[in-house]
XYZ file of N, CA and C in Angstrom:
357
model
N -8.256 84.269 4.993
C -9.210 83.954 3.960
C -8.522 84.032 2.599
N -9.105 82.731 1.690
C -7.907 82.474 0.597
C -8.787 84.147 -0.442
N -8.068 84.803 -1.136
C -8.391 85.703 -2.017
C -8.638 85.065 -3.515
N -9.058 85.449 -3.946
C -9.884 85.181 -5.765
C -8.410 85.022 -6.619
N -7.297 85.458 -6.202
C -6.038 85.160 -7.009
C -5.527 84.193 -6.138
N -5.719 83.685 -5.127
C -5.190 82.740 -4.426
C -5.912 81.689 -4.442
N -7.135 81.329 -4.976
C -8.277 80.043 -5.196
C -7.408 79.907 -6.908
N -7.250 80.897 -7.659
C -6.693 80.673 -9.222
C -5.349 80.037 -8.851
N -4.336 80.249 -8.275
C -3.328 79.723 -8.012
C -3.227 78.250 -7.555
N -4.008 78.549 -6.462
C -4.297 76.824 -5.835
C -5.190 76.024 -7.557
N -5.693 76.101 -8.148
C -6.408 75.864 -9.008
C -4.905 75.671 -10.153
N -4.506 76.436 -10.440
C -3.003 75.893 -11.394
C -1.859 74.928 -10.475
N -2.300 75.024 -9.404
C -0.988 74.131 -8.803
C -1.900 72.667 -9.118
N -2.805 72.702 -8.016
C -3.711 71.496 -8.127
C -3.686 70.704 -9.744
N -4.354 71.475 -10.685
C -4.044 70.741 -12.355
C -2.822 70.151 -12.724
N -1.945 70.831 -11.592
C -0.143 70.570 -12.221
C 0.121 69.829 -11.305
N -0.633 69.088 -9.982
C -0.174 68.627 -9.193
C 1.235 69.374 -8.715
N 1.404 70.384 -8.129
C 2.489 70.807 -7.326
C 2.081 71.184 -6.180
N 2.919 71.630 -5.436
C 2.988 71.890 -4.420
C 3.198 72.962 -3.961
N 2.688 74.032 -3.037
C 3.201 75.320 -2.548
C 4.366 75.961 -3.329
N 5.483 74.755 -2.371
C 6.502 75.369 -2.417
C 7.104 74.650 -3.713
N 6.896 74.310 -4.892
C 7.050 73.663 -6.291
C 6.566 75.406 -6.821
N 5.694 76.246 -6.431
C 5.079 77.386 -7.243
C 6.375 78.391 -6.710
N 6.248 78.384 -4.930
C 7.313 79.588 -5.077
C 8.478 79.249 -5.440
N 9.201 78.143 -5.864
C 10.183 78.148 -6.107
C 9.875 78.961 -7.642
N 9.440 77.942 -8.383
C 9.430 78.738 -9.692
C 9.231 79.722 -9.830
N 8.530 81.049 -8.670
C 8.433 82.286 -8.710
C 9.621 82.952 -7.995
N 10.692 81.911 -7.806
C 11.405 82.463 -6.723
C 11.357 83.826 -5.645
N 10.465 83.056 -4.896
C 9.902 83.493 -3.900
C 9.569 82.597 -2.625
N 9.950 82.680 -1.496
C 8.987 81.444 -0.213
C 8.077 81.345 -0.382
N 7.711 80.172 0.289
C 6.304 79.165 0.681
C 6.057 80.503 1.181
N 6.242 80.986 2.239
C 5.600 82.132 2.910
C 5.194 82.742 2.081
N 5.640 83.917 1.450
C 5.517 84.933 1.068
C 4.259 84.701 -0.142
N 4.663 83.438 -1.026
C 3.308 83.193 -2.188
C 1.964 82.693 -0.525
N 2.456 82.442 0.056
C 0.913 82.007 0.793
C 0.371 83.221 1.273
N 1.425 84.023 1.717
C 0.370 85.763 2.548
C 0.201 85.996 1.228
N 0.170 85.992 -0.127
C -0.427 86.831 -0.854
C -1.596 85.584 -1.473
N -1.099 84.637 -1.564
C -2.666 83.409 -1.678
C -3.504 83.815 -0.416
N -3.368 84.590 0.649
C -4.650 84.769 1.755
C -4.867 86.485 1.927
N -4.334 87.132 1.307
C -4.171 89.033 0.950
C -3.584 89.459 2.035
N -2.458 89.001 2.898
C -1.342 89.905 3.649
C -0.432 90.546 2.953
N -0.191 90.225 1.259
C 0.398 90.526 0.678
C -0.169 90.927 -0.564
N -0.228 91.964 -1.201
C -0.359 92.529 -2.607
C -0.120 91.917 -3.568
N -0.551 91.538 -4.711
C -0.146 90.186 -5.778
C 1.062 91.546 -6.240
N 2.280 90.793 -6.424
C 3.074 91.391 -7.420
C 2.606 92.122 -8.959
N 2.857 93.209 -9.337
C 2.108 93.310 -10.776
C 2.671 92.578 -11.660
N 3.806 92.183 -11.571
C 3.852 91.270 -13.290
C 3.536 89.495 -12.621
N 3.127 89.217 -11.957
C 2.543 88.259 -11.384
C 1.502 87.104 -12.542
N 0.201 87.925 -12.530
C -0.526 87.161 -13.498
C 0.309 86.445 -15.038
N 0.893 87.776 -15.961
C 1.571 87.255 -17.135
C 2.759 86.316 -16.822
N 4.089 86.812 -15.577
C 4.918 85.970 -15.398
C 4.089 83.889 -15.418
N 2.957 84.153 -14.821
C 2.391 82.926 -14.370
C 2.091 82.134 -15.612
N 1.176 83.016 -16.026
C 0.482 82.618 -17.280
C 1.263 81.876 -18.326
N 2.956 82.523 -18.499
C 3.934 82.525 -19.307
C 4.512 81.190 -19.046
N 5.132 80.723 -17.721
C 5.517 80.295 -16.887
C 4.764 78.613 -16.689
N 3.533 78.844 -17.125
C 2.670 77.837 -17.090
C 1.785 77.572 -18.136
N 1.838 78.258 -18.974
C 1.495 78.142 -20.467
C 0.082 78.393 -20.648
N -0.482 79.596 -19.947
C -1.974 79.803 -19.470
C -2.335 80.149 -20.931
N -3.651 79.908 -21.001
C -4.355 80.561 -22.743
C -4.175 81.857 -22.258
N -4.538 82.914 -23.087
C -5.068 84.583 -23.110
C -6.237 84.581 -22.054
N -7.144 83.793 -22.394
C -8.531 83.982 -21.421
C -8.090 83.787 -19.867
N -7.239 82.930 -19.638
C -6.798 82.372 -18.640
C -5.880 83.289 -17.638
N -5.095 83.868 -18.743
C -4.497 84.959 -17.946
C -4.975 86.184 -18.097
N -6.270 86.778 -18.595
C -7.222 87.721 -18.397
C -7.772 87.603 -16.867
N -8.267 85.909 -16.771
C -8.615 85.736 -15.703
C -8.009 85.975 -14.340
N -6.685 85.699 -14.297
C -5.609 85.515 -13.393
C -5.426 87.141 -13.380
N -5.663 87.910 -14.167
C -5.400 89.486 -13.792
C -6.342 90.349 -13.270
N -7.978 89.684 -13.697
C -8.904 90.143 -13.078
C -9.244 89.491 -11.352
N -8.452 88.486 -11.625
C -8.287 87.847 -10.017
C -7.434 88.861 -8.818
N -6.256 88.624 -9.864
C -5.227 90.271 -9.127
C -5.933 91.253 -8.673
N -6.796 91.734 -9.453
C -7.245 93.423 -9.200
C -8.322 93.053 -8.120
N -9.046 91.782 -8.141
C -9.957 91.532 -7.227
C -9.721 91.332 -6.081
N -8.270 91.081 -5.517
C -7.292 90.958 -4.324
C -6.985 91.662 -3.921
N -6.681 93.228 -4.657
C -6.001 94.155 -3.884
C -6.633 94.629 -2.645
N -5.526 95.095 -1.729
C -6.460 95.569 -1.011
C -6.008 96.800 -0.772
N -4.344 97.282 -1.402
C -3.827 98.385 -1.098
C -3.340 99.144 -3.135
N -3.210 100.274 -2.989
C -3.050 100.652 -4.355
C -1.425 101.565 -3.920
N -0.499 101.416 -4.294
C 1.050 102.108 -4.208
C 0.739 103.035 -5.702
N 0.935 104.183 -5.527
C 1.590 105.126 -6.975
C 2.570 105.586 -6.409
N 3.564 105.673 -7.650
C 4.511 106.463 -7.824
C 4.794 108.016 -8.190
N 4.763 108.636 -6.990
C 4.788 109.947 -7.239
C 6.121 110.861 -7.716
N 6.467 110.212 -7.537
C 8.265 110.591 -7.846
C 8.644 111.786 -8.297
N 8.030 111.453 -9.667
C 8.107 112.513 -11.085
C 6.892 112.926 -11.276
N 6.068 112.951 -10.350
C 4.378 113.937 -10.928
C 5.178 114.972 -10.471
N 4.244 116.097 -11.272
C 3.701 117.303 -11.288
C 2.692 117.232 -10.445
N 2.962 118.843 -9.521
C 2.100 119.482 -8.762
C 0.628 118.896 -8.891
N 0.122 119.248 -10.165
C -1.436 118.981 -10.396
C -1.735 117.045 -10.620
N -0.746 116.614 -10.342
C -0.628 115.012 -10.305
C -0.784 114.655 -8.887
N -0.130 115.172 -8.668
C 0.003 114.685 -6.767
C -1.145 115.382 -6.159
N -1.702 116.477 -6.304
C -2.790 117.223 -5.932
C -4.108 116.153 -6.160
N -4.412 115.606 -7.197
C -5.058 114.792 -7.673
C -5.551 113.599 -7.006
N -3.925 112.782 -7.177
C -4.006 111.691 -6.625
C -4.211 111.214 -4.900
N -3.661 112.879 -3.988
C -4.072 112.918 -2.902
C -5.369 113.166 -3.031
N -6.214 114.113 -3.481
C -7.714 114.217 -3.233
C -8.603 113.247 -3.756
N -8.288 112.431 -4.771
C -9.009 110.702 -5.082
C -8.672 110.298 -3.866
N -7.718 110.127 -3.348
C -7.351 108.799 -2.344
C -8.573 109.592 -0.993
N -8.282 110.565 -0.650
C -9.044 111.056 0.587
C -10.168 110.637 0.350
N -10.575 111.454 -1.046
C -12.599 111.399 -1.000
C -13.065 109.842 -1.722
N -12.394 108.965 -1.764
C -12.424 107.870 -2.411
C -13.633 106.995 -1.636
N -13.510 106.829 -0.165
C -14.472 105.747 0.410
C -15.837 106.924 0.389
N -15.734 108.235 0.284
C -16.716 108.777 0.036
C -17.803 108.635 -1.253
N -17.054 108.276 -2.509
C -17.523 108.160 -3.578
C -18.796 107.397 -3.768
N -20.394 107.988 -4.324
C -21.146 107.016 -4.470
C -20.767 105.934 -5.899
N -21.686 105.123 -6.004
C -21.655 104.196 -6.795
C -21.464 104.828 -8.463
N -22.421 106.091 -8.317
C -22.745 106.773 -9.627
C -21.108 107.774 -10.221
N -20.866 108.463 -8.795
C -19.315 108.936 -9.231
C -17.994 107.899 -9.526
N -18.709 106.645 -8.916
C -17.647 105.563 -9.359
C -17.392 104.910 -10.921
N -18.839 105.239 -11.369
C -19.068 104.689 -12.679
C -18.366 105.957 -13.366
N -18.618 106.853 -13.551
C -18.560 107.999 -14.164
C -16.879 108.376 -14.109
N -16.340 107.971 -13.534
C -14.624 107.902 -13.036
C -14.419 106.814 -13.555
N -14.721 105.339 -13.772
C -14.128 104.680 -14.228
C -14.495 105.083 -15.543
N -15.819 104.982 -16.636
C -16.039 105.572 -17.434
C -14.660 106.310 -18.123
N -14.404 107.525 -17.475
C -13.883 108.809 -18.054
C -12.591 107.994 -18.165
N -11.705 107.287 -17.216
C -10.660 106.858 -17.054
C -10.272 105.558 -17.990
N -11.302 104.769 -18.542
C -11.122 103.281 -19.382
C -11.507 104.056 -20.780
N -12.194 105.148 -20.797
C -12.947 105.539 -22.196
C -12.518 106.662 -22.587
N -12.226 107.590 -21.418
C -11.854 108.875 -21.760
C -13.164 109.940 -22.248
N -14.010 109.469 -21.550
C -15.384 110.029 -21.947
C -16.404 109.347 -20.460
N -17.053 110.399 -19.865
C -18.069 110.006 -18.838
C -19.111 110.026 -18.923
């Protein structure tokens, strides 16, 4: 199933008339690899949207769009724990556990605190 960053993609190739493999080349990357992430076997790269945007001369709105497409694709989240601190990694393991637990209301209130810094 094509993902919400993979209908935007097909949608910039299509305007540009290219082709699949006309996109991964310019992303240097395979036909494969841009198609599992045009259908979510694959994670959109993070500098993905701006490289594109850049790459293809997207407006601001356009590549707002193309990033809110990204985040709407994921289906897996990677952090880098490397260099946390104890109370970092403590954290980020107990979000990830109690996460599918979360109601709607602790979801707001977490994003809230986290975009605003205030819940």
């Amino acid at each position: 199933m094509i993902t919400p960053f993979g209908k935007s993609l097909r949608n910039i190739r299509m305007d540009r008339g290219m082709l699949l493999k006309d996109m991964a080349q310019d992303l240097d990357v395979t036909s494969s690899y841009l198609s599992a992430v045009e259908v979510g076997k694959r994670n959109v790269p993070e500098e993905w949207p701006r490289k594109i945007g850049k790459m293809y001369d997207l407006s601001d709105e356009e590549i707002e769009n193309l990033e809110a497409a990204a985040t709407a694709s994921a289906s897996q989240i990677k952090l880098d724990l490397s260099d946390a601190t104890h109370e970092s990694r403590e954290l980020a393991v107990a979000f990830a556990r109690r996460f599918n637990d979360l109601t709607p209301k602790d979801q707001k209130e977490i994003l809230s605190l986290l975009k605003d810094g205030r819940p």
